[in-house]
Short mmCIF file of C-alpha atoms and ligand atoms in Angstrom, two decimals:
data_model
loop_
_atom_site.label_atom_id
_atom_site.label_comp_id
_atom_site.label_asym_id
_atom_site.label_seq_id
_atom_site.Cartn_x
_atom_site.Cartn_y
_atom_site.Cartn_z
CA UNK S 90 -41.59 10.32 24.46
CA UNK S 91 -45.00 10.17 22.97
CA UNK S 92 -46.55 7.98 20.06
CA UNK S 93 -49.23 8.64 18.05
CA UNK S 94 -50.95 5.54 15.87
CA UNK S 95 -53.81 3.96 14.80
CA UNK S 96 -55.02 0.95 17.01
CA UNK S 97 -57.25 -1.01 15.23
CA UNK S 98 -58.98 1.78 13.74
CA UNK S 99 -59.01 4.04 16.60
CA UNK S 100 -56.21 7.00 16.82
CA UNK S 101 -54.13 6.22 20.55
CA UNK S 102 -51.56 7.87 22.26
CA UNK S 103 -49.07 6.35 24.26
CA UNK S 104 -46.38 7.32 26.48
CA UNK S 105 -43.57 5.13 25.86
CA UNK S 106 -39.66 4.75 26.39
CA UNK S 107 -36.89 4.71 24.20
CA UNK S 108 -36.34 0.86 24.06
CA UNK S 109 -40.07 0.14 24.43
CA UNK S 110 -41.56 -2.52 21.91
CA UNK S 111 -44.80 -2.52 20.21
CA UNK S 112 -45.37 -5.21 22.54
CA UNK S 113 -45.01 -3.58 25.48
CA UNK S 114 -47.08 -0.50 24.44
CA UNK S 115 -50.28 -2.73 23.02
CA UNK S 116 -50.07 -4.58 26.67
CA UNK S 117 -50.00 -1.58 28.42
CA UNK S 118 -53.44 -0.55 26.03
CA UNK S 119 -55.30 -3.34 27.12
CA UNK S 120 -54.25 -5.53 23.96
CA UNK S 121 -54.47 -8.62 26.19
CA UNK S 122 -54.52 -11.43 23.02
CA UNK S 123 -51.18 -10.29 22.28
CA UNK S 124 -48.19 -12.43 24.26
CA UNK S 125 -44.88 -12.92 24.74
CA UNK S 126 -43.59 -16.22 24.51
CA UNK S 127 -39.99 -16.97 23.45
CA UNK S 128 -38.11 -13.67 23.52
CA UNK S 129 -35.90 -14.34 20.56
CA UNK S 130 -38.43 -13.84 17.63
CA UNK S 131 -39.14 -17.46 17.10
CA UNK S 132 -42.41 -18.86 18.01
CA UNK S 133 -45.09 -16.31 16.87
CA UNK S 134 -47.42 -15.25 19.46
CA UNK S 135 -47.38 -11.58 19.41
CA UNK S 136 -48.07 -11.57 16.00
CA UNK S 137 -50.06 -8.06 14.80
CA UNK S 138 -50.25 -6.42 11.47
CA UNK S 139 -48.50 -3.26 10.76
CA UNK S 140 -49.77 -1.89 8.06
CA UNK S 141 -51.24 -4.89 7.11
CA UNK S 142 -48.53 -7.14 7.33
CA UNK S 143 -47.86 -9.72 10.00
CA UNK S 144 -45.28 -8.54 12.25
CA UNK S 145 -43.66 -9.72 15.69
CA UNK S 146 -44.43 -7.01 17.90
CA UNK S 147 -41.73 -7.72 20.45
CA UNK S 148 -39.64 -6.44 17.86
CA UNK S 149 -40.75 -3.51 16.40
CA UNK S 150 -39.74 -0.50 18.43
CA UNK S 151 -42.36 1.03 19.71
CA UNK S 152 -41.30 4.39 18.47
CA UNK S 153 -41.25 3.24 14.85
CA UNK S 154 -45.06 2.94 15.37
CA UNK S 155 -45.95 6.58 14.98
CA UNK S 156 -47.97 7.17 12.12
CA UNK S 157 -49.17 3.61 11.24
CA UNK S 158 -51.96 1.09 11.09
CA UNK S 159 -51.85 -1.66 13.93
CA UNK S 160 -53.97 -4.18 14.28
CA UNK S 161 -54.72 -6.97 17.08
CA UNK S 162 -56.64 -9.44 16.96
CA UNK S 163 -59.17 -7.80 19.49
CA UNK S 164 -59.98 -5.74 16.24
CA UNK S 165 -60.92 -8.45 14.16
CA UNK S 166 -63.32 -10.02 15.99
CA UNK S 167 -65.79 -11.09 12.93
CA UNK S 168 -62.58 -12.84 11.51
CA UNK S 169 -61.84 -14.42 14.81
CA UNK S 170 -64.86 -15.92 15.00
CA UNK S 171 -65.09 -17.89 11.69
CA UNK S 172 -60.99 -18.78 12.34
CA UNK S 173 -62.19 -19.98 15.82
CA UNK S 174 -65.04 -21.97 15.28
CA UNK S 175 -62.89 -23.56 12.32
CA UNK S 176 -60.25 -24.21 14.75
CA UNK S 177 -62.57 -25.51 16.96
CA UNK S 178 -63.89 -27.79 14.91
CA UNK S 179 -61.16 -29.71 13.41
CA UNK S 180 -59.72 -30.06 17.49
CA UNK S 181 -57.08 -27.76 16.49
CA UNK S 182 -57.02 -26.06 19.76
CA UNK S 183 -55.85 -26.92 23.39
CA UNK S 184 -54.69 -24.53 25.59
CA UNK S 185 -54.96 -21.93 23.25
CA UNK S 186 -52.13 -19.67 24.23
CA UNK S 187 -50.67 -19.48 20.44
CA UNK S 188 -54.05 -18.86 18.79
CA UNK S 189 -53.73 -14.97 19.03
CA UNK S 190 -50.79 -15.20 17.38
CA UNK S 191 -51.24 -17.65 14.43
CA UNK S 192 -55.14 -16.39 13.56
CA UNK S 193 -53.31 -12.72 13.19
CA UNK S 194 -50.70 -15.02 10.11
CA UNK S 195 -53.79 -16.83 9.12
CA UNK S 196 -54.92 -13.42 8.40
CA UNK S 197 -52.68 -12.41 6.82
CA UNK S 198 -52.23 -15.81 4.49
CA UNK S 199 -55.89 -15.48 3.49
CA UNK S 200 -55.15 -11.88 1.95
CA UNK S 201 -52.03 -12.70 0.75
CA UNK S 202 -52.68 -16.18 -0.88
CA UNK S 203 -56.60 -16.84 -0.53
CA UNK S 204 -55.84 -20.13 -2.36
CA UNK S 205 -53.11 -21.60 -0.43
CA UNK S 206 -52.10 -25.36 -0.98
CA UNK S 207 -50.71 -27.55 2.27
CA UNK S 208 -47.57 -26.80 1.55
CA UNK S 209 -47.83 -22.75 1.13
CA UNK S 210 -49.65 -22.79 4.90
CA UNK S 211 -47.21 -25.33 6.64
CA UNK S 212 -44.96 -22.42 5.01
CA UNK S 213 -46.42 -19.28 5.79
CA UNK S 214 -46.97 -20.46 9.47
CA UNK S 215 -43.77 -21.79 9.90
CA UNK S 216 -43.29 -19.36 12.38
CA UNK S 217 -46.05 -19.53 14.48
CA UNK S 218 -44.89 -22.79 17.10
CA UNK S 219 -47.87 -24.61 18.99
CA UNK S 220 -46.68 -26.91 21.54
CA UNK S 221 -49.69 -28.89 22.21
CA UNK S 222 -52.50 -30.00 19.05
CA UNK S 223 -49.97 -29.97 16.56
CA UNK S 224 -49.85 -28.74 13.24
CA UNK S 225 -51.79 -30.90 11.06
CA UNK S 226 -55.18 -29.96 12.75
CA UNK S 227 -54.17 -26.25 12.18
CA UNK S 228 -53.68 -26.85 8.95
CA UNK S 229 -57.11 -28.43 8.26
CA UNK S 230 -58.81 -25.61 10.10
CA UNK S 231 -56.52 -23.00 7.96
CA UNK S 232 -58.50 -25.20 4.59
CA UNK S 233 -61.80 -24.98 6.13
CA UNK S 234 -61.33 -21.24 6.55
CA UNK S 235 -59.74 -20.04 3.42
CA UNK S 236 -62.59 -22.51 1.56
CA UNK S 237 -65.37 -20.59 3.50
CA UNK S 238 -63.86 -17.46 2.70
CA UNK S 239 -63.98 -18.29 -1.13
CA UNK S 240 -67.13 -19.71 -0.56
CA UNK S 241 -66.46 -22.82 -1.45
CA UNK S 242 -67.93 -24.32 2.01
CA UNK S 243 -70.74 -23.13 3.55
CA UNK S 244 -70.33 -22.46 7.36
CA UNK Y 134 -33.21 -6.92 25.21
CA UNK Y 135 -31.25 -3.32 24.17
CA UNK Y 136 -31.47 -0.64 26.24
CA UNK Y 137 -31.82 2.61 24.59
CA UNK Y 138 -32.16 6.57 26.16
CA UNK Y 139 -33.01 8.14 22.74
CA UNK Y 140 -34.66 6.76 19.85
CA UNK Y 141 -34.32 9.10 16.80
CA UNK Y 142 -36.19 8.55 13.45
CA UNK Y 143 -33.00 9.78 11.07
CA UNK Y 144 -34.68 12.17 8.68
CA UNK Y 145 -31.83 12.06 6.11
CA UNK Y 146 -28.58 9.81 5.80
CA UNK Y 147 -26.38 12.19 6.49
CA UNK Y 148 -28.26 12.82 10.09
CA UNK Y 149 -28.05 9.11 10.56
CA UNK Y 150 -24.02 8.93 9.41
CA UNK Y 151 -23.53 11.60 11.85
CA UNK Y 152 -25.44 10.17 15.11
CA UNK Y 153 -23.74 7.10 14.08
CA UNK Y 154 -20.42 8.27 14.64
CA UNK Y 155 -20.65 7.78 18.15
CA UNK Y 156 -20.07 4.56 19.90
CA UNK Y 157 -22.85 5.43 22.10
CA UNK Y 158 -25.14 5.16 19.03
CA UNK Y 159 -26.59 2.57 17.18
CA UNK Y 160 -28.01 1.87 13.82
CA UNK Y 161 -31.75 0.14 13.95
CA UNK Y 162 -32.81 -1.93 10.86
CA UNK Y 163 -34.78 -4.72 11.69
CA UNK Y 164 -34.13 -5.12 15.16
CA UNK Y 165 -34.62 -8.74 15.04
CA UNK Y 166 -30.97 -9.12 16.16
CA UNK Y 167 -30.39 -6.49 17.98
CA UNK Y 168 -33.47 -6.68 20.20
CA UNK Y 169 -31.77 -9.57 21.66
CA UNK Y 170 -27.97 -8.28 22.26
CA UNK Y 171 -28.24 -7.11 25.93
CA UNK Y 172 -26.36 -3.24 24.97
CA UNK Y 173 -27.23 -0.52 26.54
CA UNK Y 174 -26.69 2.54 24.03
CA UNK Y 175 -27.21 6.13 24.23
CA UNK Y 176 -28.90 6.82 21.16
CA UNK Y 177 -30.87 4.37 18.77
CA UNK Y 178 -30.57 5.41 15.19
CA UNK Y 179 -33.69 4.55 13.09
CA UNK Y 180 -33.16 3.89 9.16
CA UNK Y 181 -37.07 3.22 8.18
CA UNK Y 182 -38.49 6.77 7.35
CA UNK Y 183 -35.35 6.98 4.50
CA UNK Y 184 -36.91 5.54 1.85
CA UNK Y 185 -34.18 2.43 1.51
CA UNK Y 186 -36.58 -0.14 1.39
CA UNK Y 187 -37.41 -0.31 -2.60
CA UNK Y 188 -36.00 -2.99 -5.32
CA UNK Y 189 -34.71 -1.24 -8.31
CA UNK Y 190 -34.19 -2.90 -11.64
CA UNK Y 191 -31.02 -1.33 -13.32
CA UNK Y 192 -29.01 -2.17 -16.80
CA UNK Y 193 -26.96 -4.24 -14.90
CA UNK Y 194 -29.18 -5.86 -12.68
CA UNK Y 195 -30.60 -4.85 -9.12
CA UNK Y 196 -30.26 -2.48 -6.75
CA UNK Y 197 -31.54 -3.62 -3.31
CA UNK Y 198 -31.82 -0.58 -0.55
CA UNK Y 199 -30.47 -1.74 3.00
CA UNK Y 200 -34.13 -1.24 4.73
CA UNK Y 201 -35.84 -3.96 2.37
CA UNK Y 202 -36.79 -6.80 4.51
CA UNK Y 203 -35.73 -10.58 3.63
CA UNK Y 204 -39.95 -10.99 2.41
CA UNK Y 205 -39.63 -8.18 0.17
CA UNK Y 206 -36.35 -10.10 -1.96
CA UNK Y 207 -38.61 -13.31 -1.80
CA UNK Y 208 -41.61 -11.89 -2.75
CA UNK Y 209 -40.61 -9.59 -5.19
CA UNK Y 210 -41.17 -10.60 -9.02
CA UNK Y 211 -38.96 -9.22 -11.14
CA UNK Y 212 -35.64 -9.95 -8.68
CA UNK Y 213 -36.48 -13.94 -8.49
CA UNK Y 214 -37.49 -14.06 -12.18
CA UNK Y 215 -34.32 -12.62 -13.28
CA UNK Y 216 -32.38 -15.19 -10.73
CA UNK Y 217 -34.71 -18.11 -11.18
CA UNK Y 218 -36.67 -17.84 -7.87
CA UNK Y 219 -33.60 -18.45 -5.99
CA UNK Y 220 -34.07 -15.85 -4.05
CA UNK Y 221 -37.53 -17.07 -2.65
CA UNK Y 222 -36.08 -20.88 -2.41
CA UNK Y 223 -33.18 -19.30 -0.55
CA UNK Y 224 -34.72 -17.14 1.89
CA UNK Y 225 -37.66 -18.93 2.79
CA UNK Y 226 -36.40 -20.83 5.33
CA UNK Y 227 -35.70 -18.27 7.73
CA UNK Y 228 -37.38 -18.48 11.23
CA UNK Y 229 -40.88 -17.40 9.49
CA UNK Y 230 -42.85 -14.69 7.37
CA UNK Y 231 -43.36 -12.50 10.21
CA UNK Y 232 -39.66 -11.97 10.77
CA UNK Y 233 -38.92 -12.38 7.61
CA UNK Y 234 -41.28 -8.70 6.81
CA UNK Y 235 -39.08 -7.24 9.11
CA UNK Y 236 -35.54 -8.50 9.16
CA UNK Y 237 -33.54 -6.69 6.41
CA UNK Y 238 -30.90 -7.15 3.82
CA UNK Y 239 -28.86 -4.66 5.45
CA UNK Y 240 -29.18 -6.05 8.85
CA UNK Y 241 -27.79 -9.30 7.55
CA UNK Y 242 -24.77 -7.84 5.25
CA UNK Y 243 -23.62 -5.33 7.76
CA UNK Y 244 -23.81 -8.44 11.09
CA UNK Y 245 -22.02 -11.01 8.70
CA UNK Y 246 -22.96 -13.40 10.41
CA UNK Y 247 -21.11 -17.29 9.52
CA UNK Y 248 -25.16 -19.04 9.85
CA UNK Y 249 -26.52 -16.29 7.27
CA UNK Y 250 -28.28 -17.55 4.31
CA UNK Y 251 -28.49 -13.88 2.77
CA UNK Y 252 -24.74 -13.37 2.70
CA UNK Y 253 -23.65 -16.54 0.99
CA UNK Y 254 -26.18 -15.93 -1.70
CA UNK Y 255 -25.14 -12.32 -2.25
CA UNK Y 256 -21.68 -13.52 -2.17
CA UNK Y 257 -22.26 -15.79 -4.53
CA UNK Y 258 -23.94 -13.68 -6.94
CA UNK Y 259 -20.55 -11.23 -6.59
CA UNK Y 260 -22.78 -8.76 -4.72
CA UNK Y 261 -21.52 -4.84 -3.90
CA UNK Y 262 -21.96 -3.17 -0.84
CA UNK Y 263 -22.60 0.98 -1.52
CA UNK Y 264 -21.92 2.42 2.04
CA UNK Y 265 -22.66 6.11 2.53
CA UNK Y 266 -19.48 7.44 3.13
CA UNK Y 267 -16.60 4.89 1.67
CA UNK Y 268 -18.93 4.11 -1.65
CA UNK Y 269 -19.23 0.98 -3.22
CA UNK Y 270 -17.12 -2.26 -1.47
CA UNK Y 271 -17.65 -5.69 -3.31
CA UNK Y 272 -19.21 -8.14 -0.35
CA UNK Y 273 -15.92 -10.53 -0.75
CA UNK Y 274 -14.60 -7.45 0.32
CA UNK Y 275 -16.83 -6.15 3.28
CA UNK Y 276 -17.45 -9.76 4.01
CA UNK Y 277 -13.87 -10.06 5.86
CA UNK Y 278 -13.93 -6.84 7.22
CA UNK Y 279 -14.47 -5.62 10.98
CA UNK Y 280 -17.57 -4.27 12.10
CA UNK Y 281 -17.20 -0.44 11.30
CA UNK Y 282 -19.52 3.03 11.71
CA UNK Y 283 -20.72 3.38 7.84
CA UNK Y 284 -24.01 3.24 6.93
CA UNK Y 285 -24.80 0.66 4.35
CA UNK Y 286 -27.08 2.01 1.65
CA UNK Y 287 -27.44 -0.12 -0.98
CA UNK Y 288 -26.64 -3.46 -2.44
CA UNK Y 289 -25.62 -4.09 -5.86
CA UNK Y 290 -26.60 -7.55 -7.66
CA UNK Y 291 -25.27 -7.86 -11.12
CA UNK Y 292 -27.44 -9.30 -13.06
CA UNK Y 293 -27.46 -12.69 -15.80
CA UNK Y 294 -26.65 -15.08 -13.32
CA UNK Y 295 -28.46 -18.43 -12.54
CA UNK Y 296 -27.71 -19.29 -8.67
CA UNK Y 297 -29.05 -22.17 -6.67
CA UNK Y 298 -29.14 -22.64 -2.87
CA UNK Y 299 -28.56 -25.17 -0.79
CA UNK Y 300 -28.49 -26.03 2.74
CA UNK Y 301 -29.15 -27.82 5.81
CA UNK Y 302 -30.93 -27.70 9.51
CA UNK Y 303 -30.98 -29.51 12.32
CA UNK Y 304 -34.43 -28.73 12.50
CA UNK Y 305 -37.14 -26.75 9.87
CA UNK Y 306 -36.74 -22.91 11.10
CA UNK Y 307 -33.36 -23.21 13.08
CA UNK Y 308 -29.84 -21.58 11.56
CA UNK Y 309 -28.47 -23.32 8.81
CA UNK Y 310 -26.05 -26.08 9.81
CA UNK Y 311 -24.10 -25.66 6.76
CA UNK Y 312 -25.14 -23.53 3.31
CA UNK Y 313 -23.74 -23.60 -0.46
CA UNK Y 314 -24.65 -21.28 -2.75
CA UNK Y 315 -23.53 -21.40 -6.41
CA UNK Y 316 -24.10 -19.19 -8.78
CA UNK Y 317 -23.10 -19.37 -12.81
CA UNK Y 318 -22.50 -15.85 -15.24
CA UNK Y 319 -20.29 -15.62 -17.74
CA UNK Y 320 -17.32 -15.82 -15.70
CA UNK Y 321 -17.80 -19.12 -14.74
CA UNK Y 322 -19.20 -21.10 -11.48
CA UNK Y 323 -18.90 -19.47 -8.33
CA UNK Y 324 -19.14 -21.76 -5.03
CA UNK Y 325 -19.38 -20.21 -1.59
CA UNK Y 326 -19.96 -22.33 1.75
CA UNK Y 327 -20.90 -20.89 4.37
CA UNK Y 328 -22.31 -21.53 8.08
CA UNK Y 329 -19.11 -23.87 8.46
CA UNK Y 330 -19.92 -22.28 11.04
CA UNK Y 331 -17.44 -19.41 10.39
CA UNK Y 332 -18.28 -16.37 8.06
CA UNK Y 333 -19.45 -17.26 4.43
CA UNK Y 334 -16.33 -18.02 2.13
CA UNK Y 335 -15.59 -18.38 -1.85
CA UNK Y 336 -14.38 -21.77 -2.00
CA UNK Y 337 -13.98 -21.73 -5.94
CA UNK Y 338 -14.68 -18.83 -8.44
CA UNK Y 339 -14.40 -18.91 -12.38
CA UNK Y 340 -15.18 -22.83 -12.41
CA UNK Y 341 -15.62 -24.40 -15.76
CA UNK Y 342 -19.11 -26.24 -16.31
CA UNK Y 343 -16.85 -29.89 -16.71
CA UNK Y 344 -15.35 -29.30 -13.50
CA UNK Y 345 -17.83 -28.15 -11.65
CA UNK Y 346 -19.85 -31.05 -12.66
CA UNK Y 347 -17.03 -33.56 -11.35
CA UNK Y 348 -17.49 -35.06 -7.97
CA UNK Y 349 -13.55 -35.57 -7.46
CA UNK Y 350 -12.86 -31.76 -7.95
CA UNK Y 351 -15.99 -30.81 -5.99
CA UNK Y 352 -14.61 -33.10 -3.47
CA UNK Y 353 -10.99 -31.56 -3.60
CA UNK Y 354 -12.52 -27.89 -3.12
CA UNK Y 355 -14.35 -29.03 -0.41
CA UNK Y 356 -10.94 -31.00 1.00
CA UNK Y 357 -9.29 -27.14 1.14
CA UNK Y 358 -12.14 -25.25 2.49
CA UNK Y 359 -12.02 -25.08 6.66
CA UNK Y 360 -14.51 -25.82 8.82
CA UNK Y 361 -15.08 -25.98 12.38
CA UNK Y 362 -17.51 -27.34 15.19
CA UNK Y 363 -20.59 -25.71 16.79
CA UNK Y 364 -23.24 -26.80 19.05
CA UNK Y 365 -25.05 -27.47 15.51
CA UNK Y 366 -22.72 -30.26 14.25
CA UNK Y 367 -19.13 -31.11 14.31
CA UNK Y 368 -15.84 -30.35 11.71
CA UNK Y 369 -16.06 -33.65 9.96
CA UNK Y 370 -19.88 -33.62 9.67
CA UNK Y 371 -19.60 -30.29 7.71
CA UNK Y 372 -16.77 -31.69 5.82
CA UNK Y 373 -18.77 -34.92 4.87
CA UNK Y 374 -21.94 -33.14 3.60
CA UNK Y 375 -20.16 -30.05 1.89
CA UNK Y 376 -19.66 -31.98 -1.58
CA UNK Y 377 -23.12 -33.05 -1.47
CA UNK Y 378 -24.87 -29.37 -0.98
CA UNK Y 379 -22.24 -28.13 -3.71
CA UNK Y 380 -22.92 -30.97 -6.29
CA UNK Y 381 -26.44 -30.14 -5.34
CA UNK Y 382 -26.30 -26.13 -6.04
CA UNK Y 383 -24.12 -26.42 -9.20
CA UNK Y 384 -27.24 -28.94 -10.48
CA UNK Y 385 -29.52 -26.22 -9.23
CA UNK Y 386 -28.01 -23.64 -11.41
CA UNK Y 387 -28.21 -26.18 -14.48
CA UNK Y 388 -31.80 -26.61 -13.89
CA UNK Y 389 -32.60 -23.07 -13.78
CA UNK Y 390 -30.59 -22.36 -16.84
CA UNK Y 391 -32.46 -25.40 -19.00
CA UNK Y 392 -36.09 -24.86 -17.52
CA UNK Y 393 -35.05 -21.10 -18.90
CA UNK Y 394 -34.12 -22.27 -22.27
CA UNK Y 395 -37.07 -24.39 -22.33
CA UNK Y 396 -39.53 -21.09 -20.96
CA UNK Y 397 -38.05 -18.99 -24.16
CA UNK Y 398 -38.44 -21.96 -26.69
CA UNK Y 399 -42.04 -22.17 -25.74
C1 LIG L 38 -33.66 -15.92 15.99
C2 LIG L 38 -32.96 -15.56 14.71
C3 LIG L 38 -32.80 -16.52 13.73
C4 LIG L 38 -32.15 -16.20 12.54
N1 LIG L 38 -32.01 -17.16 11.57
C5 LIG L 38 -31.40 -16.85 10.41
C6 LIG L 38 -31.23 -17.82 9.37
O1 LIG L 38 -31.63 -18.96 9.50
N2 LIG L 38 -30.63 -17.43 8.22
C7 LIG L 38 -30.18 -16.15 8.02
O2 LIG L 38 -29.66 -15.85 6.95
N3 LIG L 38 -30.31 -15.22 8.98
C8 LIG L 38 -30.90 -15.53 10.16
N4 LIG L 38 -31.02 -14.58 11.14
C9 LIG L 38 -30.46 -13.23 10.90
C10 LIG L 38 -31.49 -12.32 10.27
O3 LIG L 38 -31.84 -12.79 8.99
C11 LIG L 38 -30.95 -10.89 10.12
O4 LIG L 38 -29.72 -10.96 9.50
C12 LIG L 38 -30.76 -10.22 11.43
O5 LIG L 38 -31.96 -10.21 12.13
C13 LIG L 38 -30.24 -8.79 11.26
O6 LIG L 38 -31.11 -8.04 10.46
P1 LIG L 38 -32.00 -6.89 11.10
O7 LIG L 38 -32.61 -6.13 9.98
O8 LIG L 38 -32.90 -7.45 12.13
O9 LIG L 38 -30.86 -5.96 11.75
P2 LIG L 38 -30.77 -5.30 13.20
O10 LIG L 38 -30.98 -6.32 14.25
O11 LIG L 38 -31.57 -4.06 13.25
O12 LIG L 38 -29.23 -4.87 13.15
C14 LIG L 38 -28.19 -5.84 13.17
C15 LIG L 38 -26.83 -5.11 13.13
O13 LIG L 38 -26.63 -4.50 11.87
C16 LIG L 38 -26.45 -3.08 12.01
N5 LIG L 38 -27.09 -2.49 10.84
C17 LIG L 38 -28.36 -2.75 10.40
N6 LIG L 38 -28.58 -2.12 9.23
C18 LIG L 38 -27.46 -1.44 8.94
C19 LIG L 38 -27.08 -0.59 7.85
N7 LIG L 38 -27.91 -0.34 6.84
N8 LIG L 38 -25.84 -0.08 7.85
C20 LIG L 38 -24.97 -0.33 8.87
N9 LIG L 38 -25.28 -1.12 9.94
C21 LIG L 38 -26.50 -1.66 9.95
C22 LIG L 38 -27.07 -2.73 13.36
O14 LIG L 38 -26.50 -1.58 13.93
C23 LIG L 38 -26.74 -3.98 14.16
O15 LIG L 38 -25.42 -3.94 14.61
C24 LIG L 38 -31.65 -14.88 12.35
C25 LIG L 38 -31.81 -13.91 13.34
C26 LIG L 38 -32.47 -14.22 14.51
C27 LIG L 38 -32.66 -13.16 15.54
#
C-alpha cells in the first residue's frame, strides 16, 4: 500500500507493507539519525515527533502515518546544534548512538515545559536509556539548553 | 514483531466490530504490546481515525474514550484535579513519555494484564467498561473475564473519589513488582493489589476510615489476598511489602482529602 505524509516539512510518499513501522519507512527515506535499539519500546532511540509529540517510531504503524506531521531530527538541524554543542560541553556525550533519540524528547520537553526543574527532566527522559556518560551530564546539558532558550544564558 | 497482510483504518465502529469478528483480525490501539507478540494476522484493525481519544467531564464524573493514550489521563487537568493528581502520580512511571503518548487506556483494560498500573487504579476507582456491542460491564467485572471480540469504547470513572497509588520496581521504568491502589467515596475504602503478579484484585471494598487506618486489619486483608512468584520477586516478598503499599495508599487518600479541605478553606 501507499502512504502519504509530511516528512519534516516536505510531502513523501512511501511504499510500505502492512506490518511496516514508522521506523522502517523513515530508514528506508534516508532518515539515518533514527535507530533501533531495544525492540521492546524501552530505551528511546527512534524517538520522532508525530504531530509534535515524541513518539517511538518502531511502534507506530507505518500506515497510521498518512496524513500527519513527522519530524526527525535531520529536520531540526538549528535545534540540534545548540542541543549538541550543550551536550558537548558538559561531556554528556560518548559514543553518541542515543543522542538522536533523546535531543528529539529534549525537544519536545523544551515546548512542553520550557522551565523544567531536575526532577521534571530525569522524568520526562526517563525513557530515553544511555549506556555510556550517564545521566547526570545529560541533565546539565538539558539546563544549559532550556536556560539558553529562555535566554537566561548566553551561548 | 506482528505480522499483518492488511492494515485497515476502521472508518466507523461498527466497520471495526465487524472486521473484528474474525480471528484472523486484530484490533490496533497503541501497538506498544502488540508490536512485540510474534502473531501473524490477516487483517490489522486500526481504532485512531474514530475519534475515541477525548476526556469528557460528565455529572457523574469522566468518560475516558479507549484511544486516549496513558499521557493524555496524566496530563489532562480537569481528570487529576478532580482525583487529586493521582492519575499523573500513578501513571508516570510507565516505561517513559514517549510510550506513554501512545500506549492507551484501552490497550491496557482490554490486555488485563496482572503488572498493569492502569487497571488497578481504574479498579479501584469502581471503573465501567462500555463495549460496543455488550454495553456497559463494571471492570471487577471485565477484569476476570476471558479475552473476547468486543470493541471497548469507553471507560466510565465515577467521580468524588480521592485515590492514591502505590507501588514498587525492581528498577525505575521496569513493571511494577507489586501495586496498591486505594481509593475512598462515599461507600467507603476500596483496596485493590495488584501485580502479585496475577491480574489486579479487590482485596477489601466498603472499608471504614478506623479500619482502614489499622495496621492489624490491613495486615489480615493482606494475610487473605494470594500471591505468587515471578522472575520479579518471590510469594513471601509480595506478601511482606503488601501491608506497607496499602497503609501507604489509604494515607495517600487522607492526604488528598485534607490538602483538599485545606485548598477550599483558603
Ligand atoms: C515494554 C512494556 C512495558 C510496560 N510497562 C507497563 C507498566 O509498568 N505499567 C502498566 O500499567 N503497563 C505497562 N505496559 C502496558 C502498557 O501500558 C499498555 O497496557 C499496553 O502497551 C497495551 O496498550 P496499547 O494501547 O499499546 O495496546 P495494543 O498493543 O495496541 O493492544 C493490546 C491488546 O488490546 C487489544 N485492544 C486494544 N484496544 C482495544 C479496544 N479498544 N477494544 C478491544 N481490544 C483492544 C488489542 O487487540 C491487543 O490484543 C507495558 C507495556 C510494554 C510493551
Amino acid at each position: 500500500m501507499n502512504v502519504e505524509f509530511m516528512l519534516n516539512g516536505r510531502k513523501v510518499s512511501a511504499l510500505i507493507e502492512a506490518d511496516d513501522s514508522l521506523y522502517t519507512v523513515l530508514r528506508a527515506l534516508g532518515m539515518y539519525s533514527v535507530k533501533c535499539g531495544c525492540e521492546t519500546t524501552n530505551c528511546g532511540l527512534c524517538t520522532v515527533h508525530m504531530d509534535g509529540k515524541a513518539v517511538l517510531s518502531c511502534s507506530v504503524p507505518a500506515a497510521r502515518c498518512a496524513g500527519h506531521e513527522i519530524t526527525t531530527l535531520e529536520g531540526m538541524q538549528d535545534e540540534a546544534k545548540l542541543l549538541g554543542s550543550c551536550l558537548a560541553g558538559e561531556g554528556a556525550e560518548q559514543c553518541g548512538f542515543c543522542a538522536p533519540g533523546m535531543m528529539m524528547n529534549v525537544f519536545a520537553l523544551a515546548k512542553e515545559n520550557p522551565h523544567a526543574t531536575d526532577d521534571e527532566i530525569d522524568a520526562f527522559l526517563a525513557g530515553n536509556l544511555c549506556r555510556c556518560s550517564g545521566y547526570v551530564s545529560q541533565r546539565r546539558a538539558v539546563k544549559k539548553y532550556l536556560s539558553i532558550k529562555a535566554g537566561e544564558v548566553c551561548v | 514483531m506482528a505480522k499483518y497482510k492488511n492494515y485497515v483504518l476502521a472508518r466507523s465502529i461498527e466497520e471495526a466490530y465487524e472486521l473484528n469478528q474474525k480471528k484472523s483480525s486484530v484490533i490496533v490501539a497503541g501497538n506498544m504490546w502488540l508490536r512485540m507478540c510474534g502473531m501473524n494476522k490477516q487483517t490489522a484493525v486500526d481504532l485512531s481515525l474514530l475519534g475515541l481519544d477525548r476526556i469528557e467531564k460528565t455529572q457523574d464524573g469522566f468518560v475516558v474514550g479507549a484511544m486516549t493514550t496513558l499521557r493524555a489521563l496524566e496530563t489532562d487537568t480537569a481528570l487529576n484535579d478532580a482525583f487529586g493528581s493521582v492519575f499523573a502520580r500513578a501513571l508516570a512511571p510507565i516505561v517513559g513519555t514517549q510510550f506513554r503518548s501512545t500506549a492507551t487506556v484501552g490497550g491496557s483494560v482490554y490486555s488485563r494484564f496482572g503488572f498493569s498500573d492502569v487497571s488497578a487504579l481504574l479498579l479501584a476507582l469502581d471503573a465501567e467498561v462500555v463495549l460496543h456491542q455488550r454495553g456497559v460491564v463494571k471492570l471487577s467485572e471485565y477484569q476476570l473475564e476471558a479475552w473476547d471480540r468486543d470493541i471497548i469504547t469507553h471507560i466510565r470513572i465515577p467521580g468524588g473519589q480521592r485515590a492514591s497509588v502505590q507501588s514498587v520496581r525492581v528498577s525505575g521504568t521496569d513493571i511494577p513488582t507489586l501495586v496498591c491502589a486505594a481509593a475512598k467515596s462515599e461507600k467507603g475504602i476500596r483496596i485493590v493489589l495488584g501485580a502479585r503478579p496475577a491480574r489486579a484484585v479487590i482485596a477489601a471494598d466498603g472499608l471504614k476510615l478506623v479500619d482502614a487506618q489499622n495496621i492489624h486489619i490491613i495486615e489480615e486483608i493482606a494475610g487473605r489476598t494470594a500471591f505468587g512468584t515471578n522472575l520479579r520477586a518471590g510469594e513471601a516478598y509480595r506478601r511482606r511489602i503488601a501491608p506497607v503499599l496499602m497503609a501507604r495508599a489509604v494515607k495517600g487518600c487522607m492526604e488528598c482529602e485534607a490538602k483538599e479541605a485545606a485548598e477550599d478553606e483558603c
